[in-house]
Amino acid sequence: QTTGLVGLAVSENPHERLRILYTKILGVLQNIPKDAAYRKYTEQIVNERFSLVQKETDVQKLEDKLNSGHIEEVIVQAENELSLARKMMQWKPWEPLVEEPPADQWKWPI
Amino acid sequence: TVRPKNEVEQKQLCAFGEYVAEILPKYIQQVQVTCFNELELLIHPDGIIPVLTFLRDHTNAQFKSLADLTAVDVPSRQYRFEIVYNLLSLRFNSRIRVKTYTDELTPLDSAVSVHKAANWYEREVWDMYGVFFANHPDLRRILTDYGFEGHPFRKDFPLSGYVEVRYDDEVKRVVAEPVELSQEFRKFDLNSPWEAFPAYRPAPETLKIEAGAKKEDAK
């Protein structure tokens, strides 16, 4: 039993791990203002994947339905999304633009 | 031959660009898609680390690979250096370009905390252009000689440099001396008499007649 990828061990009980991760992500997203686009889109993605994980118990079929590589890669991606959500809470990127560039900054050709 | 236009990919890239601009309006100043289907995000320098972490970690944009980190020198601008990050997504097989700006003295945040590959690239940009990166683990010269002064890739640095002539002396070592060329540098004006890009002419300034000083009624 091997994933075929260096450094990624086969995870037993991936459904449980994904369930925990997705609930944590949704919990972090509650702290972002409701009208932020990041919260909207990430909730959409996470709910989609969550429902697929809950409906499908067979690992192979779940991998095919998610269409995102091995289950272990999906777990890694969920962990990344969780850390990103936590960092987004500090950076608050939904606010309007910080500073306008000078008028000729992005003009090309000069 | 002319490459045929791939409208589908163009539309997908436009849609993705709008998606990212909607999520990160705080830092993204402009989004453009070139005619060769290359997506570019133009960023405020404060937003380097947020935007790069978003592009690396978000599920819809897994740009895990930093392909390139370079700078462009445009001396006529107020912020003369334009730093360019090229990212590659292995999951979705697509590339994206992130551009920021800075001048000679303002430091930028280092991307090493987001992509380990940025280490030597940032050393190279520091050495060649003089752009300082804050929080870089080891920012020192990488391509120039040990006692070299100056930043070679800047547009105001001459082609043959200032102190490039080195030879063995009676001192029995290599010395640096001001450069002496047998022929002075010749710059040719290679502009053609015809206009190069008729589609990119600057917009004509409309001439206005300004109101002169009003004559005071003599009373």
XYZ file of N, CA, C and O in Angstrom, chain A residues 37-38 40-42 45 49 68-69 73 77 80-81 83-84 87-88 91-102 104-110, chain B residues 19 22-30 42-44 46 49-50 53-54 56-60 62 64 74 76-79 82 91 99-101 200:
288
model
N -15.640 38.135 -0.693
C -15.690 37.145 -1.776
C -14.946 35.881 -1.382
O -15.333 34.766 -1.751
N -13.842 36.045 -0.598
C -13.056 34.883 -0.211
C -13.914 33.911 0.591
O -13.886 32.694 0.356
N -17.197 33.609 0.570
C -18.221 33.010 -0.299
C -17.660 31.830 -1.085
O -18.162 30.720 -1.028
N -16.578 32.076 -1.825
C -16.060 31.051 -2.712
C -15.471 29.877 -1.946
O -15.652 28.708 -2.313
N -14.761 30.177 -0.832
C -14.156 29.069 -0.099
C -15.226 28.209 0.559
O -15.102 26.974 0.581
N -16.547 25.894 -2.136
C -15.646 24.773 -2.420
C -15.693 23.751 -1.291
O -15.829 22.542 -1.521
N -16.934 19.781 -1.376
C -16.063 18.633 -1.095
C -16.548 17.868 0.127
O -16.489 16.639 0.184
N -9.008 15.222 -8.020
C -7.944 16.116 -7.569
C -6.765 15.314 -7.054
O -6.169 15.652 -6.054
N -6.415 14.217 -7.717
C -5.260 13.430 -7.305
C -5.598 12.533 -6.129
O -6.754 12.329 -5.772
N -3.263 13.825 -1.153
C -3.052 15.177 -1.689
C -4.217 16.083 -1.337
O -4.038 17.273 -1.047
N -4.026 19.556 0.667
C -4.629 20.781 0.154
C -5.565 21.402 1.174
O -5.614 22.626 1.337
N -3.556 23.175 3.717
C -3.105 24.464 3.180
C -4.210 25.502 3.233
O -3.988 26.663 3.594
N -5.429 25.075 2.838
C -6.559 26.006 2.836
C -6.836 26.506 4.244
O -7.143 27.691 4.441
N -4.610 26.847 6.765
C -3.600 27.835 7.165
C -3.824 29.142 6.420
O -3.645 30.232 6.969
N -4.265 29.046 5.142
C -4.539 30.267 4.377
C -5.686 31.050 4.989
O -5.615 32.272 5.121
N -4.478 32.934 7.948
C -3.684 34.113 7.594
C -4.570 35.205 7.004
O -4.355 36.396 7.239
N -5.602 34.823 6.238
C -6.505 35.805 5.651
C -7.207 36.629 6.723
O -7.512 37.798 6.528
N -4.739 39.376 7.408
C -4.430 40.310 6.324
C -5.647 41.096 5.860
O -5.507 42.190 5.346
N -6.854 40.534 5.970
C -8.095 41.183 5.556
C -8.011 41.715 4.118
O -8.025 42.919 3.889
N -7.899 40.854 3.112
C -7.713 41.357 1.755
C -8.991 41.836 1.094
O -8.958 42.275 -0.053
N -10.162 41.787 1.793
C -11.395 42.206 1.145
C -11.598 43.708 1.237
O -12.545 44.237 0.694
N -10.720 44.389 1.958
C -10.857 45.846 2.050
C -10.521 46.473 0.709
O -9.872 45.854 -0.122
N -10.929 47.731 0.485
C -10.602 48.359 -0.802
C -9.101 48.614 -0.931
O -8.351 48.470 0.014
N -8.721 49.064 -2.139
C -7.318 49.137 -2.528
C -6.486 49.966 -1.558
O -6.900 51.027 -1.108
N -5.273 49.472 -1.235
C -4.406 50.158 -0.278
C -3.940 51.502 -0.842
O -4.080 52.546 -0.234
N -3.373 51.460 -2.061
C -2.814 52.691 -2.627
C -2.825 52.593 -4.134
O -2.448 51.556 -4.679
N -3.234 53.657 -4.801
C -3.238 53.643 -6.265
C -1.808 53.800 -6.780
O -1.016 54.528 -6.196
N -1.454 53.155 -7.889
C -0.102 53.328 -8.419
C 0.016 54.686 -9.111
O -1.004 55.276 -9.480
N 1.237 55.202 -9.303
C 1.394 56.416 -10.121
C 0.884 56.165 -11.536
O 0.883 55.037 -12.006
N 1.807 56.512 -14.579
C 2.549 55.892 -15.667
C 3.204 54.592 -15.259
O 4.050 54.070 -15.976
N 2.824 54.053 -14.100
C 3.556 52.890 -13.579
C 3.389 51.679 -14.483
O 4.319 50.962 -14.787
N 2.152 51.411 -14.882
C 1.914 50.187 -15.646
C 1.704 50.465 -17.127
O 1.146 49.656 -17.839
N 2.177 51.613 -17.610
C 1.986 51.936 -19.017
C 3.043 51.205 -19.826
O 4.236 51.263 -19.524
N 2.613 50.503 -20.868
C 3.586 49.771 -21.699
C 3.094 49.786 -23.126
O 1.955 49.434 -23.351
N 3.868 50.120 -24.145
C 5.240 50.619 -24.144
C 5.354 52.004 -23.517
O 4.405 52.737 -23.479
N 6.567 52.303 -23.022
C 6.754 53.461 -22.160
C 6.212 54.714 -22.814
O 5.573 55.518 -22.198
N -11.822 36.455 -10.929
C -12.047 35.734 -9.665
C -11.028 36.168 -8.624
O -11.379 36.544 -7.505
N -11.506 39.693 -7.460
C -12.642 39.866 -6.568
C -12.287 39.458 -5.142
O -12.752 40.053 -4.171
N -11.399 38.442 -5.000
C -11.071 37.952 -3.669
C -10.064 38.869 -2.987
O -10.092 39.028 -1.773
N -9.145 39.497 -3.755
C -8.070 40.279 -3.144
C -8.087 41.733 -3.610
O -7.106 42.206 -4.169
N -9.169 42.480 -3.404
C -9.187 43.843 -3.946
C -8.239 44.786 -3.221
O -7.967 45.872 -3.712
N -7.699 44.355 -2.061
C -6.863 45.278 -1.283
C -5.516 45.504 -1.941
O -4.880 46.537 -1.757
N -5.012 44.513 -2.686
C -3.645 44.632 -3.192
C -3.571 44.677 -4.702
O -2.604 45.178 -5.256
N -4.584 44.097 -5.404
C -4.472 43.988 -6.859
C -4.896 45.301 -7.485
O -6.022 45.752 -7.310
N -3.953 45.932 -8.259
C -4.277 47.204 -8.900
C -4.831 46.986 -10.298
O -5.661 47.741 -10.768
N -4.339 45.977 -11.001
C -4.784 45.763 -12.377
C -4.616 44.289 -12.706
O -3.755 43.611 -12.122
N -1.149 42.835 -11.365
C -0.293 43.955 -10.983
C -0.631 44.333 -9.545
O -1.757 44.686 -9.240
N 0.365 44.248 -8.650
C 0.145 44.250 -7.198
C 0.766 45.487 -6.574
O 1.775 45.994 -7.065
N 0.190 45.940 -5.454
C 0.861 46.917 -4.601
C 1.950 46.174 -3.809
O 1.739 45.048 -3.394
N 2.933 46.113 -0.811
C 2.592 45.566 0.502
C 1.969 44.194 0.398
O 1.907 43.458 1.376
N 3.433 39.072 -0.019
C 3.268 37.809 0.707
C 1.815 37.353 0.733
O 1.539 36.171 0.472
N 0.804 38.228 1.018
C -0.578 37.727 0.957
C -0.949 37.129 -0.388
O -1.516 36.024 -0.443
N 0.914 33.767 -1.010
C 0.401 32.651 -0.210
C -0.983 32.253 -0.690
O -1.301 31.065 -0.729
N -1.802 33.238 -1.080
C -3.123 32.880 -1.588
C -2.999 32.012 -2.821
O -3.645 30.969 -2.948
N -0.615 30.136 -3.650
C -0.031 28.825 -3.389
C -1.003 27.892 -2.670
O -1.042 26.696 -2.931
N -1.823 28.452 -1.756
C -2.599 27.590 -0.868
C -4.048 27.387 -1.293
O -4.647 26.394 -0.942
N -4.628 28.341 -2.043
C -6.057 28.239 -2.323
C -6.339 27.057 -3.235
O -5.535 26.729 -4.101
N -7.511 26.424 -3.030
C -7.833 25.196 -3.756
C -8.029 25.445 -5.242
O -7.705 24.598 -6.067
N -8.577 26.618 -5.606
C -8.818 26.898 -7.014
C -7.598 27.433 -7.728
O -7.664 27.741 -8.905
N -3.753 26.438 -7.182
C -2.625 25.810 -6.503
C -1.345 26.061 -7.289
O -0.798 25.164 -7.923
N 1.926 26.066 -6.926
C 2.920 25.669 -5.934
C 4.337 25.934 -6.398
O 5.263 25.816 -5.606
N 13.048 50.472 -15.414
C 12.521 51.498 -16.316
C 12.850 52.825 -15.658
O 12.079 53.315 -14.832
N 12.698 55.921 -16.242
C 11.897 57.134 -16.349
C 10.736 57.148 -15.380
O 10.105 58.170 -15.179
N 10.430 56.001 -14.737
C 9.280 55.977 -13.837
C 9.676 56.429 -12.437
O 10.845 56.402 -12.070
N 8.672 56.750 -11.612
C 8.964 57.137 -10.232
C 9.459 55.933 -9.445
O 10.417 56.010 -8.680
N 8.761 54.793 -9.593
C 9.224 53.535 -8.980
C 9.886 52.741 -10.091
O 9.213 52.042 -10.847
N 10.528 47.014 -11.558
C 9.291 46.257 -11.606
C 9.685 44.808 -11.325
O 10.365 44.209 -12.138
N -1.288 21.314 -10.663
C -2.592 20.650 -10.628
C -3.423 21.073 -11.831
O -4.086 20.262 -12.452
N 3.258 41.044 -10.744
C 4.231 42.134 -10.882
C 4.063 43.148 -9.758
O 2.945 43.530 -9.420
N 5.176 43.606 -9.176
C 5.163 44.651 -8.149
C 6.128 45.735 -8.562
O 6.899 45.552 -9.498
N 6.125 46.849 -7.805
C 7.042 47.913 -8.167
C 7.759 48.414 -6.923
O 7.279 48.280 -5.807
N -0.542 51.459 -31.321
C -0.264 51.894 -29.954
C 0.116 53.359 -29.894
O 0.899 53.778 -29.059
